[in-house]
Coordinates of C-alpha atoms and ligand atoms in Angstrom, one line a residue:
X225 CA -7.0 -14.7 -32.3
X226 CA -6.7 -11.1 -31.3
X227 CA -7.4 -8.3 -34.1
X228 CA -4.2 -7.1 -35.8
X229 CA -2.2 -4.5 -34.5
X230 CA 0.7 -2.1 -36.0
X231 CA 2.7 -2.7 -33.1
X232 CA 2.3 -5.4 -30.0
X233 CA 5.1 -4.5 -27.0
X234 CA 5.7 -6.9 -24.6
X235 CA 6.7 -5.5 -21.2
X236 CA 5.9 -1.3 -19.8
X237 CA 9.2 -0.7 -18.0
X238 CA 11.2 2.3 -18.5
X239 CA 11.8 0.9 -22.1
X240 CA 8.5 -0.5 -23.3
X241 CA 6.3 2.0 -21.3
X242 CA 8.3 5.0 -22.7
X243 CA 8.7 3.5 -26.3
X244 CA 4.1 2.7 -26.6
X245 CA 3.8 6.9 -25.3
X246 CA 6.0 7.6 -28.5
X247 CA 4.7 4.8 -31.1
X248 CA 1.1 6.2 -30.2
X249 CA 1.8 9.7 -30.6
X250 CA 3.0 9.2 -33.8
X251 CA -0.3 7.5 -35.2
X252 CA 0.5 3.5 -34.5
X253 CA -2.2 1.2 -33.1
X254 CA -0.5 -0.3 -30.5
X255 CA -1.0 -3.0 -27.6
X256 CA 0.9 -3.3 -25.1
X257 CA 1.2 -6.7 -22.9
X258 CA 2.6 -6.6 -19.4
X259 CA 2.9 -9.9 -17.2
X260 CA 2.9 -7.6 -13.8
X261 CA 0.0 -6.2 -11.9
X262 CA -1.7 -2.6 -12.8
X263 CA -1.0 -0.4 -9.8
X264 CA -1.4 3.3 -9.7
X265 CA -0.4 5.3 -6.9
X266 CA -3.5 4.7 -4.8
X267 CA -3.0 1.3 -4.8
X268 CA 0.9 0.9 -4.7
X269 CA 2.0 -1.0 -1.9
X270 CA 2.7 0.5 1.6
X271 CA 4.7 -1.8 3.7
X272 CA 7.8 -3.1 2.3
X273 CA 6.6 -6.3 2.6
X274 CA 3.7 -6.2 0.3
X275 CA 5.7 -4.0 -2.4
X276 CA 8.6 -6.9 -2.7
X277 CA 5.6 -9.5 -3.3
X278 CA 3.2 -7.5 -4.9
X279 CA 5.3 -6.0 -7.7
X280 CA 8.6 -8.3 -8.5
X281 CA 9.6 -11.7 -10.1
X282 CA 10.0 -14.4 -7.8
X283 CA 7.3 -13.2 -5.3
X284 CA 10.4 -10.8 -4.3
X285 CA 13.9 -12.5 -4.7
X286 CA 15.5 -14.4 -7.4
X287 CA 18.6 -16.1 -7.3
X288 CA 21.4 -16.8 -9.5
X289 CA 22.4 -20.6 -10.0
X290 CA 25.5 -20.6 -7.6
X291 CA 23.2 -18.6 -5.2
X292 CA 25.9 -15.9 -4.9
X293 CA 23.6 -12.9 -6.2
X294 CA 19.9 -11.9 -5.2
X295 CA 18.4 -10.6 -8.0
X296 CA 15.4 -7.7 -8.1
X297 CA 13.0 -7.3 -11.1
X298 CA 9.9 -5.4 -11.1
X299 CA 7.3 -7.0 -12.3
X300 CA 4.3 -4.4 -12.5
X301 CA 2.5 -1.9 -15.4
X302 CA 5.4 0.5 -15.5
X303 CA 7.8 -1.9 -14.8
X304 CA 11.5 -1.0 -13.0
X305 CA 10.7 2.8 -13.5
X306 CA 7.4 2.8 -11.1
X307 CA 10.2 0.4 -8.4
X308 CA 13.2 2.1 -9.2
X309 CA 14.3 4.9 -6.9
X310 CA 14.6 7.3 -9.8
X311 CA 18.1 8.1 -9.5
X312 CA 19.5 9.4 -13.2
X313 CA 22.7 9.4 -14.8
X314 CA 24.6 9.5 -18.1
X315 CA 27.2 6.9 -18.4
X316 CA 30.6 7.8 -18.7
X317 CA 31.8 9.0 -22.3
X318 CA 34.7 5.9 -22.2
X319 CA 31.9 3.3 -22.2
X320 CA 29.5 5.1 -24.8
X321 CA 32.9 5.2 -27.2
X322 CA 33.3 1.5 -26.6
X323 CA 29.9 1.1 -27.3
X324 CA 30.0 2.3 -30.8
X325 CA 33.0 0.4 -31.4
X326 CA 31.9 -3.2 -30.5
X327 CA 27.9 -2.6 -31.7
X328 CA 28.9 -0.4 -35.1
X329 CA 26.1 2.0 -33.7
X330 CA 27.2 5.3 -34.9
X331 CA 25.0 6.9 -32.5
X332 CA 26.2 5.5 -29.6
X333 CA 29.3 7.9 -29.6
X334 CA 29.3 10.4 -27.2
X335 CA 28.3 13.7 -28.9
X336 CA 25.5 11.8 -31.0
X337 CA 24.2 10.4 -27.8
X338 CA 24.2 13.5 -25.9
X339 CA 21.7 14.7 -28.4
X340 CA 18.9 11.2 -26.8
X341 CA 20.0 12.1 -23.4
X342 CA 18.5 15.8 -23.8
X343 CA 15.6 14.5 -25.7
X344 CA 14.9 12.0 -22.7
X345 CA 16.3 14.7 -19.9
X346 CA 13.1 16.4 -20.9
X347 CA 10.9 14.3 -20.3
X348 CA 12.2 13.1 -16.9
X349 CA 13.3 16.8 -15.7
X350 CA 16.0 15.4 -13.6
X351 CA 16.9 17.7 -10.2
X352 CA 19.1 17.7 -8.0
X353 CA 18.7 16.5 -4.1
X354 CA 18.1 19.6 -2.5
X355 CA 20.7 19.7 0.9
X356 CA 17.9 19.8 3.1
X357 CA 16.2 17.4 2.2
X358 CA 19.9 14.8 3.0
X359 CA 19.6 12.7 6.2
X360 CA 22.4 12.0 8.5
X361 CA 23.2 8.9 6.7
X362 CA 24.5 11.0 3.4
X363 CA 26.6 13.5 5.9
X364 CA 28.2 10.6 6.9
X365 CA 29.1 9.5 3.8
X366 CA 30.0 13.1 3.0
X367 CA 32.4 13.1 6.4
X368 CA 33.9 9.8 5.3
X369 CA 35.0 10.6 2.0
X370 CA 36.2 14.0 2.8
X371 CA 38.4 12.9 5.3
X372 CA 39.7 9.4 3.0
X373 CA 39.9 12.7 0.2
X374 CA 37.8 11.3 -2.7
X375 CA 35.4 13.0 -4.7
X376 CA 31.6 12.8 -4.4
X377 CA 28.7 14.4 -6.0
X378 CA 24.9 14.7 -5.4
X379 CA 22.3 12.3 -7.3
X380 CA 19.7 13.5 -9.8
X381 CA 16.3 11.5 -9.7
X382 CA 13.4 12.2 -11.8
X383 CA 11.2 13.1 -9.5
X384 CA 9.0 16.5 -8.7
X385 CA 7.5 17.4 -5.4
X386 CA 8.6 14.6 -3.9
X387 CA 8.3 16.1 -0.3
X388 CA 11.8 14.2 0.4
X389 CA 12.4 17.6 2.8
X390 CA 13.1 17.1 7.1
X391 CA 9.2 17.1 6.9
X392 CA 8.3 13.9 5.3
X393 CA 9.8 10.8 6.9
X394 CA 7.7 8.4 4.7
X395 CA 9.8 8.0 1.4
X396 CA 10.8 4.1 2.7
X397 CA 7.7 3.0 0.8
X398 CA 9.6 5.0 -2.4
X399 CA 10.3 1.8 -3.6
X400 CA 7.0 0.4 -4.1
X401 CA 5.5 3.2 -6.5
X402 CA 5.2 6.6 -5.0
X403 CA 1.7 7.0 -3.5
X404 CA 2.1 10.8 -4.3
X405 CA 3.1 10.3 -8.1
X406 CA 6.1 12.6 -7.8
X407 CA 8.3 9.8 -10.0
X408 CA 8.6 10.4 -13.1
X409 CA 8.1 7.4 -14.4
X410 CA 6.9 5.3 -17.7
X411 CA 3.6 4.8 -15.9
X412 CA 2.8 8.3 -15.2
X413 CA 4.9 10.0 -18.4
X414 CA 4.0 7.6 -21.4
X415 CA 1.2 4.9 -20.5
X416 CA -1.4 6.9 -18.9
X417 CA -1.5 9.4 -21.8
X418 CA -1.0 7.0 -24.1
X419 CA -4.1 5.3 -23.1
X420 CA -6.4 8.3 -23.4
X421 CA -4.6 8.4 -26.8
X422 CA -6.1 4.9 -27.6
X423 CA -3.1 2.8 -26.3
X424 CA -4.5 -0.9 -25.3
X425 CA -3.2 -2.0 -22.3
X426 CA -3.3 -6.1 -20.9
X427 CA -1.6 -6.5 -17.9
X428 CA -1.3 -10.2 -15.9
X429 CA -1.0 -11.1 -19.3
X430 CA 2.2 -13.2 -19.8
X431 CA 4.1 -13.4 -23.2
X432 CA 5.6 -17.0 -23.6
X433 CA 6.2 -17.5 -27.4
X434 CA 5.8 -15.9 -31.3
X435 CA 6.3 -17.2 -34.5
X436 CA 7.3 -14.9 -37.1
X437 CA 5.2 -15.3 -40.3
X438 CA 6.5 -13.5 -43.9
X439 CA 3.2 -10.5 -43.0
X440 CA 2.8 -10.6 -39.1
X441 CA 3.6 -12.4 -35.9
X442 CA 1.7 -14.3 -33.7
X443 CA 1.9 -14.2 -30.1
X444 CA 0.8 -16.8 -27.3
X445 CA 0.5 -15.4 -23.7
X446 CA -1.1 -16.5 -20.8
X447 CA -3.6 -14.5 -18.8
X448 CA -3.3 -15.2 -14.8
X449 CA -5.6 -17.8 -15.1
X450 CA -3.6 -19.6 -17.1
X451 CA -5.1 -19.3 -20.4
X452 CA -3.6 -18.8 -23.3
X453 CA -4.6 -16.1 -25.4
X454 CA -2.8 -15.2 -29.1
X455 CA -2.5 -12.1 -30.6
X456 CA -1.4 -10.6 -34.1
X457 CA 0.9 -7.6 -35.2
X458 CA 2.3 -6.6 -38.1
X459 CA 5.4 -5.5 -35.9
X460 CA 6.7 -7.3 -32.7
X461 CA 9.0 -5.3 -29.9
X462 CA 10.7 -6.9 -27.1
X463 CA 11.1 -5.1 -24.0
X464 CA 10.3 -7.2 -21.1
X465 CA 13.5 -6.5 -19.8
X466 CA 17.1 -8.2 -19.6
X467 CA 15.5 -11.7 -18.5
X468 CA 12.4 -11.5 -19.6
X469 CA 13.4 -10.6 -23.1
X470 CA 15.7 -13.5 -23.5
X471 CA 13.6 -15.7 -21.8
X472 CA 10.7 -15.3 -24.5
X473 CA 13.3 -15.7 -27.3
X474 CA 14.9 -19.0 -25.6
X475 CA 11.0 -20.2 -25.5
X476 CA 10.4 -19.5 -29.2
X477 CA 12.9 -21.7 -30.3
X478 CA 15.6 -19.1 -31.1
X479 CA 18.9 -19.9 -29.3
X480 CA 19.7 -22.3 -32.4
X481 CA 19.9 -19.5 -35.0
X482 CA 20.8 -16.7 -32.5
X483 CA 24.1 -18.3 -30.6
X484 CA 24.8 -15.2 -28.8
X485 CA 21.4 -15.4 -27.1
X486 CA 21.5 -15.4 -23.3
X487 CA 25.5 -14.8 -23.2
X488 CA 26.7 -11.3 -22.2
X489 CA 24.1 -10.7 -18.9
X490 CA 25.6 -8.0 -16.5
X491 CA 23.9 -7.1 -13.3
X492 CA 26.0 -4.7 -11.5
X493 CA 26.8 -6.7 -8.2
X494 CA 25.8 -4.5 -5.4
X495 CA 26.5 -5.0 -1.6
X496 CA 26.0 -2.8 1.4
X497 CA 28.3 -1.9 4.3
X498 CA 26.9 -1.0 7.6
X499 CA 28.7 1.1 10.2
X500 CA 27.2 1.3 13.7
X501 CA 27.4 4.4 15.2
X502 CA 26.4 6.0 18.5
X503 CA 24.3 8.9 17.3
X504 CA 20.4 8.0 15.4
X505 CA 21.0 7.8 12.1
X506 CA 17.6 7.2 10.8
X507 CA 19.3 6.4 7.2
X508 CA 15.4 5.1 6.2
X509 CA 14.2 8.5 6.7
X510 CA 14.1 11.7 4.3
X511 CA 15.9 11.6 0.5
X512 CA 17.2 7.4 0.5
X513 CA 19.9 8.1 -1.8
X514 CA 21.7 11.7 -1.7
X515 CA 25.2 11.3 -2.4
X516 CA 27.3 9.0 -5.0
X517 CA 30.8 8.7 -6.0
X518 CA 32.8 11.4 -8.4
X519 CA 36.5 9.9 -8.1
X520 CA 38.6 8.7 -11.0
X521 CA 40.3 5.9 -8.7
X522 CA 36.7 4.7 -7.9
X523 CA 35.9 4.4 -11.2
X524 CA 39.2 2.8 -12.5
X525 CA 38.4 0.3 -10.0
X526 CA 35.1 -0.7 -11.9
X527 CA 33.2 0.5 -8.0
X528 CA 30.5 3.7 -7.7
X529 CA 29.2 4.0 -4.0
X530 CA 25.9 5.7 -2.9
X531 CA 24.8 6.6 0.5
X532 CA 21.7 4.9 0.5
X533 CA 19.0 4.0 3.6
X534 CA 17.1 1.0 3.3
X535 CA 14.7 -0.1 4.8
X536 CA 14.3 -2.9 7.7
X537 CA 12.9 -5.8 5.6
X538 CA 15.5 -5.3 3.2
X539 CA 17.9 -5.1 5.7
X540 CA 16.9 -8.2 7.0
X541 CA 17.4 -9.7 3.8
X542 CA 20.4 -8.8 3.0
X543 CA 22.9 -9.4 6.4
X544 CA 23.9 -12.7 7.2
X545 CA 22.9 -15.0 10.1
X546 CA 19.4 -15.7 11.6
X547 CA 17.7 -15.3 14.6
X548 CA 20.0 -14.0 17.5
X549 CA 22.7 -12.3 15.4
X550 CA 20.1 -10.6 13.1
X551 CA 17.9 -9.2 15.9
X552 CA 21.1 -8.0 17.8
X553 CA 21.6 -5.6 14.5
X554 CA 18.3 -4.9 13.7
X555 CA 17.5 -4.2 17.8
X556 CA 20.0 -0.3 16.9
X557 CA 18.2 -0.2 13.1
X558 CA 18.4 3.6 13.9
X559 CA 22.0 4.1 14.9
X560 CA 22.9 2.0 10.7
X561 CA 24.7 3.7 8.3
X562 CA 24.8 2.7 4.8
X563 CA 27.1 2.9 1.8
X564 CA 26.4 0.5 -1.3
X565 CA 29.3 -0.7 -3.3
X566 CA 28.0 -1.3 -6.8
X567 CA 30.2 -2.8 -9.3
X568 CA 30.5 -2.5 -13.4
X569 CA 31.0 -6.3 -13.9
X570 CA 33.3 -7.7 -16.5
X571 CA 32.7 -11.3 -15.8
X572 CA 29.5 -11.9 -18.1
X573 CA 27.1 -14.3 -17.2
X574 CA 24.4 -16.5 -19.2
X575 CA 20.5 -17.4 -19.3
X576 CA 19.4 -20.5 -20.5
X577 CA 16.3 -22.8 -19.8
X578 CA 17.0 -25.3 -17.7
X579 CA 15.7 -29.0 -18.4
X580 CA 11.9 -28.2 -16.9
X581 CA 12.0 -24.6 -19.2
X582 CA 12.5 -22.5 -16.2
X583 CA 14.9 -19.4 -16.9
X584 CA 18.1 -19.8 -14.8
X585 CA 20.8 -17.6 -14.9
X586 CA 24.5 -18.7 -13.9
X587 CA 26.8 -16.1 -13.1
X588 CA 29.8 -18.1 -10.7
X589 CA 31.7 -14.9 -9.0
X590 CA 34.6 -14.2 -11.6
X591 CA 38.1 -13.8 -9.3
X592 CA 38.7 -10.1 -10.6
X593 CA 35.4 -9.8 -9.5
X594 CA 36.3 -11.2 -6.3
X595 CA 38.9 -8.7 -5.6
X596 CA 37.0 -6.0 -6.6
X597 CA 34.3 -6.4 -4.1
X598 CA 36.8 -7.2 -1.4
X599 CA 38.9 -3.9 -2.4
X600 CA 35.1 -2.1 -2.6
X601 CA 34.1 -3.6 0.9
X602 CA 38.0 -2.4 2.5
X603 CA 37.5 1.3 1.0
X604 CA 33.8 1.6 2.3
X605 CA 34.2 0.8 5.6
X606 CA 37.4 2.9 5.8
X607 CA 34.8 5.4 4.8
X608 CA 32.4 4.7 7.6
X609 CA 35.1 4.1 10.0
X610 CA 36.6 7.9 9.3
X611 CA 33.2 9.6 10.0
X612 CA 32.9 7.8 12.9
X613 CA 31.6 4.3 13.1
X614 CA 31.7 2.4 16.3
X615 CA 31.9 -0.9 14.6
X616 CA 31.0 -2.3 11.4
X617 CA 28.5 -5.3 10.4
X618 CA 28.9 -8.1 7.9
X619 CA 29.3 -8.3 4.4
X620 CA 25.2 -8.3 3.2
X621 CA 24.5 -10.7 0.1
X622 CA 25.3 -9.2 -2.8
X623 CA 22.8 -8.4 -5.2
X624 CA 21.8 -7.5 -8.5
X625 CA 19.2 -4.6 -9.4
X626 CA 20.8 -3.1 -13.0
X627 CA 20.5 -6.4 -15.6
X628 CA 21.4 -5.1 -18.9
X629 CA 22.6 -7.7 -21.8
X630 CA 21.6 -11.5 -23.0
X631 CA 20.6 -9.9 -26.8
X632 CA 23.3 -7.4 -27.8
X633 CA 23.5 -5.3 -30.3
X634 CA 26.0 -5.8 -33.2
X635 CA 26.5 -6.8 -36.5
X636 CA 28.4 -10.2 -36.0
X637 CA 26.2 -13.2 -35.0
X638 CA 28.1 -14.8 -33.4
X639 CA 28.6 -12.3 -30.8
X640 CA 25.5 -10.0 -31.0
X641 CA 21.6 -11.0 -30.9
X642 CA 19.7 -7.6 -32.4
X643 CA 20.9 -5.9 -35.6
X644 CA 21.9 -2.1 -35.5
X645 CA 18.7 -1.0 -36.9
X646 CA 17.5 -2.7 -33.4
X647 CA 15.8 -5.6 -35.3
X648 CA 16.5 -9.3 -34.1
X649 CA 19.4 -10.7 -36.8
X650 CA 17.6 -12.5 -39.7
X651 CA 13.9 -11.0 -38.9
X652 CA 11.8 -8.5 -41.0
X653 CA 9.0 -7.8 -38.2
X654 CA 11.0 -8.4 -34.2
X655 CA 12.5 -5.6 -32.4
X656 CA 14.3 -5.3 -29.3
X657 CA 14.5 -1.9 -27.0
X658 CA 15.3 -2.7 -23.6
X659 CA 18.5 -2.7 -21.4
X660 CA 18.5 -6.8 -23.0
X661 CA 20.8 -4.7 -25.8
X662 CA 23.5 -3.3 -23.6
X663 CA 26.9 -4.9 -24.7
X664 CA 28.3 -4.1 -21.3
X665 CA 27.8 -2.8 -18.1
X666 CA 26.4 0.8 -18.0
X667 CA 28.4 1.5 -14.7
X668 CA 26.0 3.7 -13.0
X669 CA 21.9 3.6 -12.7
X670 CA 20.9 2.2 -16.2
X671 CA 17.2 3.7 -16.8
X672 CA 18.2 7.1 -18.4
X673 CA 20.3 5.2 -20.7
X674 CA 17.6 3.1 -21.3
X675 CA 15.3 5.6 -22.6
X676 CA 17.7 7.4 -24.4
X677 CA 18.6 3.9 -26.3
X678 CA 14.8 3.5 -26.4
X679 CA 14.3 7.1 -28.5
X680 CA 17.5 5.6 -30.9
X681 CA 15.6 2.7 -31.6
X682 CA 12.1 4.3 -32.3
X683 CA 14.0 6.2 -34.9
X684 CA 13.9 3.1 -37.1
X685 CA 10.8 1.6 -35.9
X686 CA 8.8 4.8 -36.8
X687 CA 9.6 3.9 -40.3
X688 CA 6.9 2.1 -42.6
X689 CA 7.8 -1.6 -41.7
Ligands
FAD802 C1 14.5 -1.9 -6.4 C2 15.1 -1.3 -7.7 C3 15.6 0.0 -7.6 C4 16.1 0.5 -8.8 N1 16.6 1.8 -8.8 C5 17.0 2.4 -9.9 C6 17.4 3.8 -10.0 O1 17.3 4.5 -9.0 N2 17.8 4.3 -11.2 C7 18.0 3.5 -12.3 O2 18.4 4.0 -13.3 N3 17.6 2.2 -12.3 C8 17.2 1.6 -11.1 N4 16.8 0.3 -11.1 C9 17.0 -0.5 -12.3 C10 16.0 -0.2 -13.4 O3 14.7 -0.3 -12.8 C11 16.1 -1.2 -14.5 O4 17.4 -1.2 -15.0 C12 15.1 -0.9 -15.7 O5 13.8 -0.9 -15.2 C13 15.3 -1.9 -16.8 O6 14.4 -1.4 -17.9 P1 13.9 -2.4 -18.9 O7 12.9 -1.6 -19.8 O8 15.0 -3.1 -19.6 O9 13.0 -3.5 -18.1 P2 11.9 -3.3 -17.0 O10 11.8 -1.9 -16.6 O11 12.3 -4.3 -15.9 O12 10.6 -3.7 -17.7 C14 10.3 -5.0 -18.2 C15 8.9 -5.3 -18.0 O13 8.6 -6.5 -18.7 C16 7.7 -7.3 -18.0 N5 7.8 -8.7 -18.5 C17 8.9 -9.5 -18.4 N6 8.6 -10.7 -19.0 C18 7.4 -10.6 -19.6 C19 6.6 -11.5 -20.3 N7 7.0 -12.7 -20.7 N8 5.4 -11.0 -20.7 C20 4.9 -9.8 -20.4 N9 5.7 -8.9 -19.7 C21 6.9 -9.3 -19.3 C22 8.1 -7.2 -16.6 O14 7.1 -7.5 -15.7 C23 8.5 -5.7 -16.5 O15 7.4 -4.9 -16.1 C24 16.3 -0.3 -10.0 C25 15.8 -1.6 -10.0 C26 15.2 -2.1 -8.9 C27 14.7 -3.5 -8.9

């Protein structure tokens, strides 16, 4: 047994990794348990390849039970912020209102929220895409939209001398951890420091169980040699993300005193449309992601698109058909342009065990859901067929990146998992932090959301437990 801690975390993504920087700085002695690898930017991977294998779940892909979504976790110290492309946004004010209405979180209205968002804006100095630093891909999307007359606006990422200028070509390995630490990120922001602070750190360490005990909790993991190790804290958070969060509490027994556990999972379905055209595109080169949706009859559709360039492997992954038909498209990689459809799911799905203990999440395609994507895929190729295109590709796979939900917050247990004070219902000494809380879709990139719901919740943790 492991010496006793004032706080164990479990999981370093943009929640956990963000939430041990504050609870060090503010005196705790805190350990913080990740189940990925410990990368740093000299080791982060360099081809596509190695990054989806080196630093996810699933050795890459996982897939939902009816095999109609992909999914993509990190799985690394630093979690989905060192993977993530760093994109930032604030969700819209109508979802933070509905927010405080269904979870009783005052906070959560929008001009209490706004005051997290600033605190977390300054850590993660969001900027704006400079223009020349767009590739062709994003004035296509540009040309499209103007000419369909909808209303587009330029992403933020937290990021800083990224280099993403005509110069550098190189950002396609962006998504693996930046090799020249210009993400802002948990890993750079809030662990490093945190460790010269006297943060301890375990990484391939895997969290499978606790039991809560009336002065601590204990803690089982397994190292990657398959030991199991156990630790003690007098506190216990939770943020291994979405899954991984609900997957330790299904292990521990909980579902039978916490029904709402594993209901409520959103992903944000996400597909890509690809438009052949006769000019090099090179949408894999320069900023990936410049442009995204502004338009109120986007957005009362439920559907935000981004011009995005992604690279081959993914590519490969995501169109339909083998052999022949894939190396016909992939054979004019240059001349693709891109536009992901993302969608703010109302069809919720579920996690549960399944009968061997392994997480499985079903999530069958809901049919509004259906017709959204089809109305999403009609209006983005109109897009790519007014700036241009020659022809357009398949519908890709769709798949999910954003998974928020599984232990909401709220008062009422039947529907929610985690108390408004962020503890689980019915437990002294077991926090949650992560994006597991969200009672709905965020509708746009999650992390600064995250964070900022991160910062609410170490308002009550700080206090003397
Ligand atoms: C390829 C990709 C690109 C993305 N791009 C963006 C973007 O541009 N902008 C944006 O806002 N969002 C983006 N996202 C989404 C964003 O990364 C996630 O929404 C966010 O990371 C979720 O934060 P979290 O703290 O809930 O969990 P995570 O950041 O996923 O952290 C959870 C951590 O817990 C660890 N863990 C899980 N189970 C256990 C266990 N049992 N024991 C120990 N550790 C465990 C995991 O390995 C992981 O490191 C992207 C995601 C992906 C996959």
């Amino acid at each position: 047994m492991e010496t006793r801690y004032d706080f164990v975390i479990v999981g370093s993504g943009v929640s956990g990794g963000y939430l041990a920087g504050l609870l060090v700085k503010s005196g705790a002695k805190c350990l913080l348990l990740e189940a990925g690898k410990s990368l740093n930017p000299k080791s982060f991977p360099l081809s596509p390849m190695d990054l989806h294998t080196q630093s996810s779940w699933g050795g890459g892909v996982e897939f939902s039970r009816q095999g109609n979504l992909s999914l993509y976790r990190a799985k690394c110290l630093g979690g989905g912020s060192v993977v993530s492309q760093a994109l930032v946004d604030r969700v819209d004010n109508e979802i933070l209102e509905d927010w405080a209405e269904i979870t009783e979180v005052e906070a959560f209205k929008p001009s209490n929220f706004s005051n997290y968002y600033d605190t977390v804006e300054a850590v993660l100095r969001p900027y704006e895409i400079p223009r020349d630093a767009w590739n062709r891909n994003a004035e296509i999307y540009l040309k499209g939209f103007e000419r369909e007359e909808y209303y587009w606006k330029p992403v933020k990422r937290a990021a800083h001398d990224c280099q993403d200028s005509a110069k550098s070509s190189d950002c396609i390995v962006c998504l693996g951890g930046c090799p020249r630490d210009s993400k802002y990120n948990s890993l750079t922001r809030s662990i490093l420091p945190a460790i010269q602070a006297g943060l301890e750190v375990q990484s391939e360490v895997e969290v499978q169980t606790f039991q809560e005990k009336q002065d601590h909790v204990e803690i089982s993991a397994r190292d990657k040699n398959g030991a199991l190790t156990h630790y003690q804290t007098h506190h216990l958070v939770l943020a291994a993300g979405s899954f991984g969060t609900t997957e330790i509490l299904l292990r521990s027994g909980l579902k039978k005193y916490l029904p709402a556990l594993g209901t409520n999972v959103s992903c944000h379905p996400q597909f890509v449309s690809f438009g052949m055209f006769e000019e090099i595109v090179d949408a894999h080169r320069m900023a990936f992601s410049a442009v995204t949706s502004n338009d109120s009859k986007l957005r009362r559709l439920g559907v935000k698109m981004d011009s995005i360039g992604i690279d081959p492997v993914f590519v490969s992954m995501l169109l339909p058909g083998a052999r022949k038909s894939l190396l016909k498209n992939l054979a004019h990689y240059r001349n693709l342009a891109s536009i992901s459809v993302s969608l703010r799911d109302e069809s919720n799905g579920n996690l549960s065990l399944d009968r061997s203990g392994r997480l499985q999440f079903d999530k069958p395609t809901a049919p509004k859901d259906r017709h959204r994507i089809q109305q999403g895929l009609n209006l983005s190729r109109n897009f790519l067929l007014a700036a241009g295109a020659k022809s357009l590709l398949p519908k890709t796979q769709i798949f999910g990146l954003y998974l928020a939900g599984g232990c909401s917050l709220g008062t009422d247990l039947k529907t929610s998992v985690v108390s408004p004070q962020f503890k689980l219902h019915g437990s002294q000494r077991v926090s949650v932090t992560d994006a597991s809380l969200f009672p709905s879709a965020p509708g746009t990139y999650p992390s600064l959301t995250i964070m900022a719901t991160t910062q609410l919740a170490y308002e009550h943790l700080r206090k003397p437990v």
